[in-house]
Coordinates of C-alpha atoms in Angstrom, one line a residue:
Chain A
M1 CA 13.8 -3.9 8.0
P2 CA 10.1 -3.8 8.7
I3 CA 7.8 -1.2 7.2
V4 CA 4.6 -0.5 9.1
N5 CA 1.8 1.5 7.4
I6 CA -0.9 2.5 9.8
Q7 CA -4.1 3.9 8.2
V8 CA -6.5 5.6 10.6
T9 CA -9.5 8.0 10.1
R10 CA -8.6 11.7 10.6
E11 CA -10.3 12.1 14.0
G12 CA -9.4 13.2 17.4
T13 CA -9.5 11.0 20.5
T14 CA -11.3 13.8 22.4
P15 CA -14.2 16.1 21.2
D16 CA -12.0 19.1 21.0
R17 CA -9.5 17.5 18.6
D18 CA -10.1 16.7 14.9
S19 CA -7.0 14.6 14.3
V20 CA -4.4 12.4 15.9
T21 CA -1.9 14.5 18.0
A22 CA 1.9 14.5 17.6
E23 CA 2.2 12.8 21.0
E24 CA -0.2 10.0 19.9
K25 CA 1.7 9.6 16.7
A26 CA 5.0 9.3 18.6
A27 CA 3.4 6.8 20.9
L28 CA 2.3 4.7 17.9
I29 CA 5.7 4.9 16.4
K30 CA 7.4 3.9 19.6
G31 CA 5.0 1.1 20.4
V32 CA 5.1 -0.5 17.0
S33 CA 8.9 -0.3 16.7
E34 CA 9.4 -1.8 20.1
L35 CA 6.9 -4.6 19.4
L36 CA 8.9 -5.6 16.3
L37 CA 12.1 -5.5 18.4
K38 CA 10.5 -7.7 21.0
V39 CA 8.7 -10.2 18.7
L40 CA 11.1 -10.4 15.7
N41 CA 14.4 -8.9 17.1
K42 CA 14.2 -6.1 14.5
P43 CA 16.5 -3.2 15.6
L44 CA 14.7 0.1 16.0
E45 CA 17.0 1.7 13.4
S46 CA 15.8 -0.7 10.8
T47 CA 12.1 -0.1 11.2
F48 CA 10.1 2.5 9.3
V49 CA 6.6 3.5 10.4
V50 CA 4.2 5.6 8.3
I51 CA 0.9 6.9 9.6
D52 CA -1.7 7.7 7.0
E53 CA -4.7 9.8 8.2
V54 CA -7.8 9.4 6.0
D55 CA -10.8 11.7 5.9
T56 CA -13.9 9.9 7.3
D57 CA -15.7 10.5 3.9
N58 CA -12.9 8.5 2.3
W59 CA -13.3 5.4 4.6
G60 CA -16.0 2.9 4.0
W61 CA -17.2 0.1 6.3
G62 CA -20.4 -2.0 5.9
G63 CA -20.9 -0.5 2.5
L64 CA -21.3 3.0 3.9
P65 CA -19.1 6.0 4.7
A66 CA -17.5 5.5 8.2
L67 CA -19.6 8.0 10.1
E68 CA -22.9 6.8 8.5
Y69 CA -22.0 3.2 9.4
R70 CA -21.3 4.2 13.0
R71 CA -24.7 5.9 13.3
K72 CA -26.3 2.8 11.8
V73 CA -24.6 0.5 14.3
A74 CA -25.4 2.8 17.2
A75 CA -29.1 2.9 16.2
Q76 CA -29.2 -0.9 15.9
K77 CA -27.6 -1.2 19.3
A78 CA -30.0 1.3 20.9
A79 CA -33.0 -0.5 19.3
A80 CA -31.8 -3.9 20.6
E81 CA -31.4 -2.5 24.1
S82 CA -34.7 -0.7 24.2
Chain B
M1 CA 2.0 -2.8 -16.1
P2 CA 4.1 -1.7 -13.1
I3 CA 2.8 0.4 -10.3
V4 CA 5.4 2.3 -8.3
N5 CA 4.4 4.0 -5.0
I6 CA 7.1 6.4 -3.7
Q7 CA 6.6 7.5 -0.1
V8 CA 8.7 10.5 1.0
T9 CA 8.6 12.9 3.9
R10 CA 7.0 16.3 3.1
E11 CA 10.2 18.3 3.0
G12 CA 12.0 20.5 0.5
T13 CA 15.5 19.8 -0.8
T14 CA 16.6 23.4 0.0
P15 CA 15.9 25.4 3.2
D16 CA 13.4 27.7 1.4
R17 CA 11.1 24.9 0.3
D18 CA 8.8 22.8 2.5
S19 CA 7.9 20.1 0.0
V20 CA 9.0 18.3 -3.2
T21 CA 8.7 20.6 -6.2
A22 CA 6.7 19.7 -9.4
E23 CA 10.0 19.5 -11.3
E24 CA 11.4 17.0 -8.8
K25 CA 8.2 15.0 -9.0
A26 CA 8.5 14.9 -12.8
A27 CA 12.1 13.8 -12.5
L28 CA 11.2 10.9 -10.2
I29 CA 8.3 9.9 -12.5
K30 CA 10.6 10.0 -15.6
G31 CA 13.5 8.3 -13.9
V32 CA 11.4 5.4 -12.4
S33 CA 9.5 4.8 -15.6
E34 CA 12.6 4.7 -17.8
L35 CA 14.3 2.4 -15.2
L36 CA 11.4 -0.1 -15.6
L37 CA 11.7 0.2 -19.4
K38 CA 15.4 -0.4 -19.3
V39 CA 15.4 -3.3 -16.8
L40 CA 12.1 -5.1 -17.5
N41 CA 11.1 -3.8 -21.0
K42 CA 8.0 -2.2 -19.5
P43 CA 6.6 0.4 -22.0
L44 CA 6.3 3.9 -20.5
E45 CA 2.5 3.9 -21.2
S46 CA 2.0 0.8 -19.0
T47 CA 3.6 2.3 -15.9
F48 CA 1.9 4.2 -13.1
V49 CA 3.9 6.1 -10.6
V50 CA 2.3 7.6 -7.4
I51 CA 4.2 9.9 -5.1
D52 CA 2.9 10.0 -1.5
E53 CA 4.2 13.0 0.6
V54 CA 4.0 12.2 4.4
D55 CA 4.2 14.8 7.2
T56 CA 7.4 14.3 9.2
D57 CA 5.3 13.8 12.4
N58 CA 3.7 10.8 10.6
W59 CA 7.0 9.1 9.7
G60 CA 8.8 7.1 12.3
W61 CA 12.4 5.7 12.3
G62 CA 14.4 4.2 15.2
G63 CA 11.2 4.3 17.3
L64 CA 11.0 8.1 17.1
P65 CA 9.3 10.7 14.9
A66 CA 11.6 11.3 11.9
L67 CA 13.0 14.8 12.9
E68 CA 13.6 13.6 16.4
Y69 CA 15.5 10.6 15.1
R70 CA 17.6 12.8 12.9
R71 CA 18.5 15.0 15.8
K72 CA 19.5 11.9 17.9
V73 CA 21.7 10.5 15.1
A74 CA 23.3 13.9 14.5
A75 CA 24.1 14.3 18.2
Q76 CA 25.6 10.8 18.4
K77 CA 27.7 11.5 15.4
A78 CA 28.9 14.8 16.8
A79 CA 29.7 13.1 20.1
A80 CA 31.7 10.4 18.4
E81 CA 33.7 13.0 16.4
S82 CA 34.5 15.3 19.4
Chain C
M1 CA 13.6 8.0 4.4
P2 CA 11.9 7.1 1.1
I3 CA 10.0 3.9 0.8
V4 CA 9.4 2.6 -2.8
N5 CA 6.9 -0.1 -3.5
I6 CA 7.3 -1.6 -7.0
Q7 CA 4.4 -3.8 -8.1
V8 CA 5.0 -5.8 -11.3
T9 CA 3.4 -8.9 -12.8
R10 CA 5.2 -12.2 -12.1
E11 CA 6.7 -12.6 -15.6
G12 CA 10.1 -13.1 -17.1
T13 CA 11.7 -10.7 -19.6
T14 CA 12.6 -13.6 -21.8
P15 CA 10.5 -16.6 -22.9
D16 CA 12.5 -19.0 -20.8
R17 CA 11.9 -17.1 -17.5
D18 CA 8.6 -16.9 -15.5
S19 CA 9.6 -14.2 -13.1
V20 CA 12.0 -11.3 -12.5
T21 CA 15.5 -12.4 -11.9
A22 CA 17.6 -11.6 -8.8
E23 CA 19.9 -9.5 -11.1
E24 CA 17.0 -7.5 -12.4
K25 CA 15.7 -6.9 -8.9
A26 CA 19.1 -5.7 -7.8
A27 CA 19.2 -3.3 -10.8
L28 CA 15.7 -1.9 -9.9
I29 CA 16.8 -1.5 -6.2
K30 CA 20.1 0.2 -7.3
G31 CA 18.4 2.4 -9.9
V32 CA 15.5 3.6 -7.7
S33 CA 17.8 4.3 -4.7
E34 CA 20.3 6.3 -6.8
L35 CA 17.4 8.2 -8.5
L36 CA 16.2 9.4 -5.0
L37 CA 19.8 10.3 -4.1
K38 CA 20.2 12.3 -7.3
V39 CA 16.8 14.1 -7.3
L40 CA 16.0 14.5 -3.6
N41 CA 19.4 14.0 -1.9
K42 CA 18.1 11.0 0.0
P43 CA 21.1 8.9 1.3
L44 CA 21.1 5.3 0.0
E45 CA 21.0 4.0 3.6
S46 CA 17.7 5.8 4.3
T47 CA 15.9 4.3 1.3
F48 CA 13.8 1.1 1.4
V49 CA 12.7 -0.6 -1.8
V50 CA 10.1 -3.4 -1.9
I51 CA 9.3 -5.4 -5.0
D52 CA 5.9 -7.1 -5.1
E53 CA 5.5 -9.7 -7.8
V54 CA 1.8 -10.3 -8.7
D55 CA 0.4 -13.3 -10.6
T56 CA -1.0 -12.2 -14.0
D57 CA -4.5 -13.5 -13.0
N58 CA -4.4 -11.1 -10.0
W59 CA -3.7 -8.0 -12.2
G60 CA -6.5 -6.3 -14.1
W61 CA -6.3 -3.6 -16.8
G62 CA -9.1 -2.4 -19.1
G63 CA -11.6 -4.4 -17.0
L64 CA -9.9 -7.7 -17.9
P65 CA -7.2 -10.0 -16.5
A66 CA -3.8 -8.7 -17.7
L67 CA -3.1 -11.4 -20.3
E68 CA -6.6 -11.2 -21.7
Y69 CA -6.2 -7.4 -22.1
R70 CA -2.9 -7.8 -23.9
R71 CA -4.5 -10.3 -26.3
K72 CA -7.4 -7.9 -26.9
V73 CA -5.0 -4.9 -27.5
A74 CA -2.8 -7.0 -29.8
A75 CA -5.8 -8.1 -31.8
Q76 CA -7.1 -4.6 -32.1
K77 CA -3.7 -3.5 -33.3
A78 CA -3.4 -6.3 -35.9
A79 CA -6.9 -5.5 -37.2
A80 CA -6.1 -1.8 -37.5
E81 CA -2.9 -2.6 -39.5
S82 CA -4.5 -5.2 -41.8
Chain D
M1 CA -12.3 -9.3 5.6
P2 CA -11.4 -7.5 2.4
I3 CA -9.5 -4.3 2.4
V4 CA -9.9 -2.2 -0.8
N5 CA -7.6 0.7 -1.4
I6 CA -8.8 3.0 -4.3
Q7 CA -6.2 5.5 -5.5
V8 CA -7.6 8.2 -7.9
T9 CA -6.3 11.6 -9.0
R10 CA -7.7 14.6 -7.1
E11 CA -10.0 15.8 -9.8
G12 CA -13.7 16.5 -10.3
T13 CA -16.0 14.7 -12.7
T14 CA -17.4 18.1 -13.9
P15 CA -15.5 21.3 -14.7
D16 CA -16.8 23.1 -11.6
R17 CA -15.4 20.5 -9.2
D18 CA -11.8 19.9 -8.2
S19 CA -12.2 16.6 -6.4
V20 CA -14.4 13.6 -5.9
T21 CA -17.7 14.4 -4.1
A22 CA -18.9 12.8 -0.9
E23 CA -21.8 11.2 -2.9
E24 CA -19.3 9.7 -5.5
K25 CA -17.2 8.4 -2.6
A26 CA -20.3 6.8 -1.0
A27 CA -21.2 5.3 -4.4
L28 CA -17.7 3.8 -4.7
I29 CA -17.8 2.4 -1.2
K30 CA -21.3 0.9 -1.7
G31 CA -20.4 -0.5 -5.2
V32 CA -17.1 -2.2 -4.1
S33 CA -18.5 -3.6 -0.9
E34 CA -21.5 -5.1 -2.7
L35 CA -19.2 -6.5 -5.4
L36 CA -17.2 -8.4 -2.8
L37 CA -20.4 -9.6 -1.2
K38 CA -21.7 -10.8 -4.6
V39 CA -18.5 -12.4 -5.9
L40 CA -16.8 -13.7 -2.7
N41 CA -19.7 -13.7 -0.2
K42 CA -17.9 -11.2 2.0
P43 CA -20.3 -9.6 4.5
L44 CA -20.5 -5.8 4.2
E45 CA -19.5 -5.4 7.8
S46 CA -16.2 -7.2 7.1
T47 CA -15.1 -5.0 4.3
F48 CA -13.0 -1.8 4.6
V49 CA -12.7 0.6 1.7
V50 CA -10.2 3.5 1.7
I51 CA -10.1 6.1 -1.0
D52 CA -6.8 7.9 -1.5
E53 CA -7.0 11.1 -3.6
V54 CA -3.6 12.0 -5.2
D55 CA -2.6 15.4 -6.6
T56 CA -2.2 15.3 -10.4
D57 CA 1.4 16.4 -10.0
N58 CA 2.0 13.3 -7.9
W59 CA 0.7 10.8 -10.4
G60 CA 2.8 9.7 -13.3
W61 CA 1.9 7.8 -16.5
G62 CA 3.9 7.3 -19.6
G63 CA 6.9 8.7 -17.9
L64 CA 5.2 12.1 -17.5
P65 CA 3.0 13.8 -14.8
A66 CA -0.6 12.9 -15.4
L67 CA -1.9 16.1 -17.0
E68 CA 1.1 16.4 -19.3
Y69 CA 0.6 12.8 -20.4
R70 CA -3.0 13.5 -21.2
R71 CA -2.1 16.5 -23.3
K72 CA 0.5 14.4 -25.2
V73 CA -2.1 11.6 -25.9
A74 CA -4.7 14.1 -26.9
A75 CA -2.3 15.8 -29.3
Q76 CA -1.3 12.4 -30.8
K77 CA -4.9 11.5 -31.3
A78 CA -5.7 14.9 -32.9
A79 CA -2.7 14.6 -35.2
A80 CA -3.8 11.0 -36.2
E81 CA -7.3 12.2 -37.0
S82 CA -6.3 15.3 -39.0
Chain E
M1 CA -11.2 1.4 11.9
P2 CA -7.4 1.2 11.7
I3 CA -5.7 -0.9 9.0
V4 CA -2.1 -1.8 9.8
N5 CA 0.1 -3.3 7.1
I6 CA 3.3 -4.8 8.4
Q7 CA 5.9 -5.6 5.7
V8 CA 8.9 -7.8 6.9
T9 CA 11.5 -9.9 5.1
R10 CA 10.7 -13.6 4.8
E11 CA 13.2 -14.8 7.5
G12 CA 13.1 -16.7 10.7
T13 CA 14.1 -15.3 14.1
T14 CA 16.3 -18.4 14.7
P15 CA 18.6 -20.2 12.3
D16 CA 16.3 -23.3 12.0
R17 CA 13.4 -21.2 10.7
D18 CA 13.0 -19.5 7.3
S19 CA 10.0 -17.3 8.0
V20 CA 7.9 -15.7 10.8
T21 CA 6.0 -18.3 12.8
A22 CA 2.3 -18.4 13.4
E23 CA 2.9 -17.6 17.1
E24 CA 5.0 -14.6 16.2
K25 CA 2.3 -13.4 13.7
A26 CA -0.3 -13.7 16.4
A27 CA 1.9 -11.7 18.8
L28 CA 2.3 -8.9 16.2
I29 CA -1.5 -8.9 15.6
K30 CA -2.3 -8.8 19.3
G31 CA 0.4 -6.2 20.1
V32 CA -0.5 -3.7 17.3
S33 CA -4.3 -4.0 18.0
E34 CA -3.8 -3.4 21.7
L35 CA -1.5 -0.5 21.0
L36 CA -4.2 1.2 18.9
L37 CA -6.8 0.5 21.6
K38 CA -4.5 2.1 24.2
V39 CA -3.3 5.1 22.2
L40 CA -6.4 5.9 20.1
N41 CA -9.2 4.0 21.8
K42 CA -9.8 1.9 18.7
P43 CA -11.9 -1.2 19.6
L44 CA -10.1 -4.4 18.8
E45 CA -13.0 -5.5 16.5
S46 CA -12.5 -2.4 14.3
T47 CA -8.8 -3.1 13.6
F48 CA -7.4 -5.0 10.7
V49 CA -3.8 -6.1 10.6
V50 CA -2.1 -7.6 7.5
I51 CA 1.4 -9.1 7.6
D52 CA 3.2 -9.1 4.2
E53 CA 6.3 -11.4 4.1
V54 CA 8.8 -10.3 1.4
D55 CA 11.6 -12.4 -0.1
T56 CA 15.0 -11.0 0.8
D57 CA 15.8 -10.6 -2.9
N58 CA 12.8 -8.4 -3.2
W59 CA 13.8 -6.0 -0.4
G60 CA 16.4 -3.3 -1.0
W61 CA 18.3 -1.1 1.4
G62 CA 21.3 1.2 0.8
G63 CA 20.9 0.6 -2.9
L64 CA 21.5 -3.2 -2.5
P65 CA 19.4 -6.3 -2.0
A66 CA 18.9 -6.7 1.8
L67 CA 21.3 -9.6 2.5
E68 CA 24.1 -7.9 0.4
Y69 CA 23.5 -4.7 2.4
R70 CA 23.8 -6.5 5.7
R71 CA 27.0 -8.2 4.6
K72 CA 28.4 -4.7 3.6
V73 CA 27.4 -3.1 6.9
A74 CA 28.8 -6.0 8.9
A75 CA 32.1 -5.8 7.0
Q76 CA 32.3 -2.1 7.6
K77 CA 31.7 -2.6 11.3
A78 CA 34.3 -5.3 11.5
A79 CA 36.8 -3.1 9.7
A80 CA 36.1 -0.2 12.0
E81 CA 36.6 -2.4 15.1
S82 CA 39.8 -4.1 13.9
Chain F
M1 CA -6.0 6.5 -13.9
P2 CA -7.3 4.7 -10.8
I3 CA -5.4 2.0 -9.0
V4 CA -7.4 -0.4 -7.0
N5 CA -5.7 -2.8 -4.5
I6 CA -8.0 -5.5 -3.2
Q7 CA -6.6 -7.5 -0.2
V8 CA -8.5 -10.7 0.6
T9 CA -7.7 -13.7 2.7
R10 CA -6.5 -16.7 0.7
E11 CA -9.7 -18.8 1.0
G12 CA -12.2 -20.4 -1.4
T13 CA -15.8 -19.5 -1.6
T14 CA -16.7 -23.2 -1.4
P15 CA -15.3 -25.9 0.9
D16 CA -13.5 -27.7 -2.0
R17 CA -11.5 -24.6 -2.9
D18 CA -8.6 -23.0 -0.9
S19 CA -8.3 -19.7 -2.8
V20 CA -10.1 -17.3 -5.1
T21 CA -10.7 -18.7 -8.6
A22 CA -9.5 -17.1 -11.8
E23 CA -13.2 -16.5 -12.7
E24 CA -13.8 -14.8 -9.4
K25 CA -10.7 -12.6 -9.9
A26 CA -11.9 -11.7 -13.4
A27 CA -15.4 -10.8 -12.0
L28 CA -13.7 -8.5 -9.4
I29 CA -11.6 -6.8 -12.0
K30 CA -14.5 -6.3 -14.3
G31 CA -16.8 -5.1 -11.5
V32 CA -14.4 -2.6 -10.0
S33 CA -13.3 -1.2 -13.4
E34 CA -16.9 -0.7 -14.5
L35 CA -17.8 0.9 -11.2
L36 CA -15.0 3.5 -11.7
L37 CA -16.2 4.1 -15.2
K38 CA -19.8 4.6 -14.0
V39 CA -19.1 6.7 -10.9
L40 CA -16.1 8.7 -12.0
N41 CA -16.0 8.4 -15.8
K42 CA -12.6 6.6 -15.7
P43 CA -12.0 4.8 -19.0
L44 CA -11.4 1.0 -18.5
E45 CA -8.0 1.3 -20.2
S46 CA -6.8 3.7 -17.5
T47 CA -7.7 1.5 -14.5
F48 CA -5.3 -1.0 -12.8
V49 CA -6.7 -3.5 -10.4
V50 CA -4.3 -5.7 -8.2
I51 CA -5.7 -8.5 -6.1
D52 CA -3.5 -9.5 -3.1
E53 CA -4.3 -12.8 -1.5
V54 CA -3.2 -13.0 2.2
D55 CA -2.7 -16.2 4.2
T56 CA -5.2 -16.4 7.0
D57 CA -2.4 -16.5 9.6
N58 CA -1.2 -13.2 8.2
W59 CA -4.5 -11.4 8.7
G60 CA -5.6 -10.1 12.1
W61 CA -9.0 -8.9 13.3
G62 CA -10.1 -8.2 16.9
G63 CA -6.5 -8.7 18.0
L64 CA -6.5 -12.3 16.9
P65 CA -5.5 -14.2 13.7
A66 CA -8.5 -14.2 11.3
L67 CA -9.7 -17.8 11.8
E68 CA -9.4 -17.6 15.6
Y69 CA -11.5 -14.4 15.6
R70 CA -14.1 -16.1 13.5
R71 CA -14.4 -19.0 15.9
K72 CA -14.6 -16.5 18.8
V73 CA -17.4 -14.5 17.1
A74 CA -19.3 -17.7 16.2
A75 CA -19.0 -19.0 19.8
Q76 CA -20.3 -15.7 21.1
K77 CA -23.2 -15.8 18.7
A78 CA -24.1 -19.4 19.6
A79 CA -24.0 -18.6 23.3
A80 CA -26.2 -15.5 22.8
E81 CA -28.8 -17.6 20.9
S82 CA -28.8 -20.5 23.3

């Protein structure tokens, strides 16, 4: 009877995509359900998985909107390596 | 002070609809709030209800995306009855 | 395939209890599941209900911990009626 | 490592807007993250904030959809003051 | 930046245990984080996993408390096989 | 009508404490509610805040249980500085 809620930012894994594809969602559902079967013996038919896609403006990290935080971290990294 | 989060797939209850109607949402809100009043004496004004509609691609059951799982279960049932 | 999360404060409905009883939880589970069957034709076997009991210190309303807010509202009401 | 989920109705703070602006979301992210740093010493880089905007039809209070509940409360207030 | 909430009933995977072990929790955390790395290229350090253990009385399925529903399904299965 | 769910690890802010204190919870409730009043004009009486304390074994980051991840990061930092 597990319920797995997966929250991810609404982004694609390649530049030409702007969100998670149906195939990627199916892979997440399959992977999580099989993990719960393997680790906790939970039958697949008793596992719900819900994927919640969140706009990047609606996701905060480091006190900043997600994309702004990423730029900040990338700039810090570049400065440290220069 | 209850909070009730209801997650349902974004589907209609009749073929011509593709999501829950405003009337159905109002019926869920009324029903859940009155249930909490009846069972736990929670005043209606202290109960929040939030309905979250989830795309069927984003909902997994049985290790599969929802619609695929339904087709699988329907096929199994048909096979068992033939 | 609905999932219903019910968050309530960890309190009893009578002075001699300090939390929701098993019978009350069963009544909530039954009532919510049947409501989803009635309003959205969701079969009982496809509905999960999870009840989350929250300590009153961990619940805030009106900018205050729950019990403090209740005392404030009760005092305001008494003052208004005197 | 805090996670903060903020659920709000999808509404603007001024008549010409129909949802929360990017600036307001950034202010919520900043404010919550700094609050957790101040109160619980949680570093900003260890705090996730997710803002979930909910359609007003999907939000219930007082056993009614949100906007209907607001109209009811406003009418009661007006009647009490007349 | 994924957040994964895993809700499971508070039960052991063997008769002598009454809840998920630390090792099993670590396996779930590892498995889910690596799945998100593999499917969506999410770095491990940007993934939060929270495991929520729920008392069986607090979990409903089929309109019944979890353990009662299991007994009902087991009885139906036994009857169908006799 | 905002709902704010704050998930934090069950830890104290000083060595002699093993969880968040009532005062710290009250400060979080006050701070978040006032933030929503300031940024989105949400009246305090329409804001619910729920604080969810999670055992450190039940929280994963970087593919590891929280405390193990912290030790790993601390060791990496020490190695980088030596």
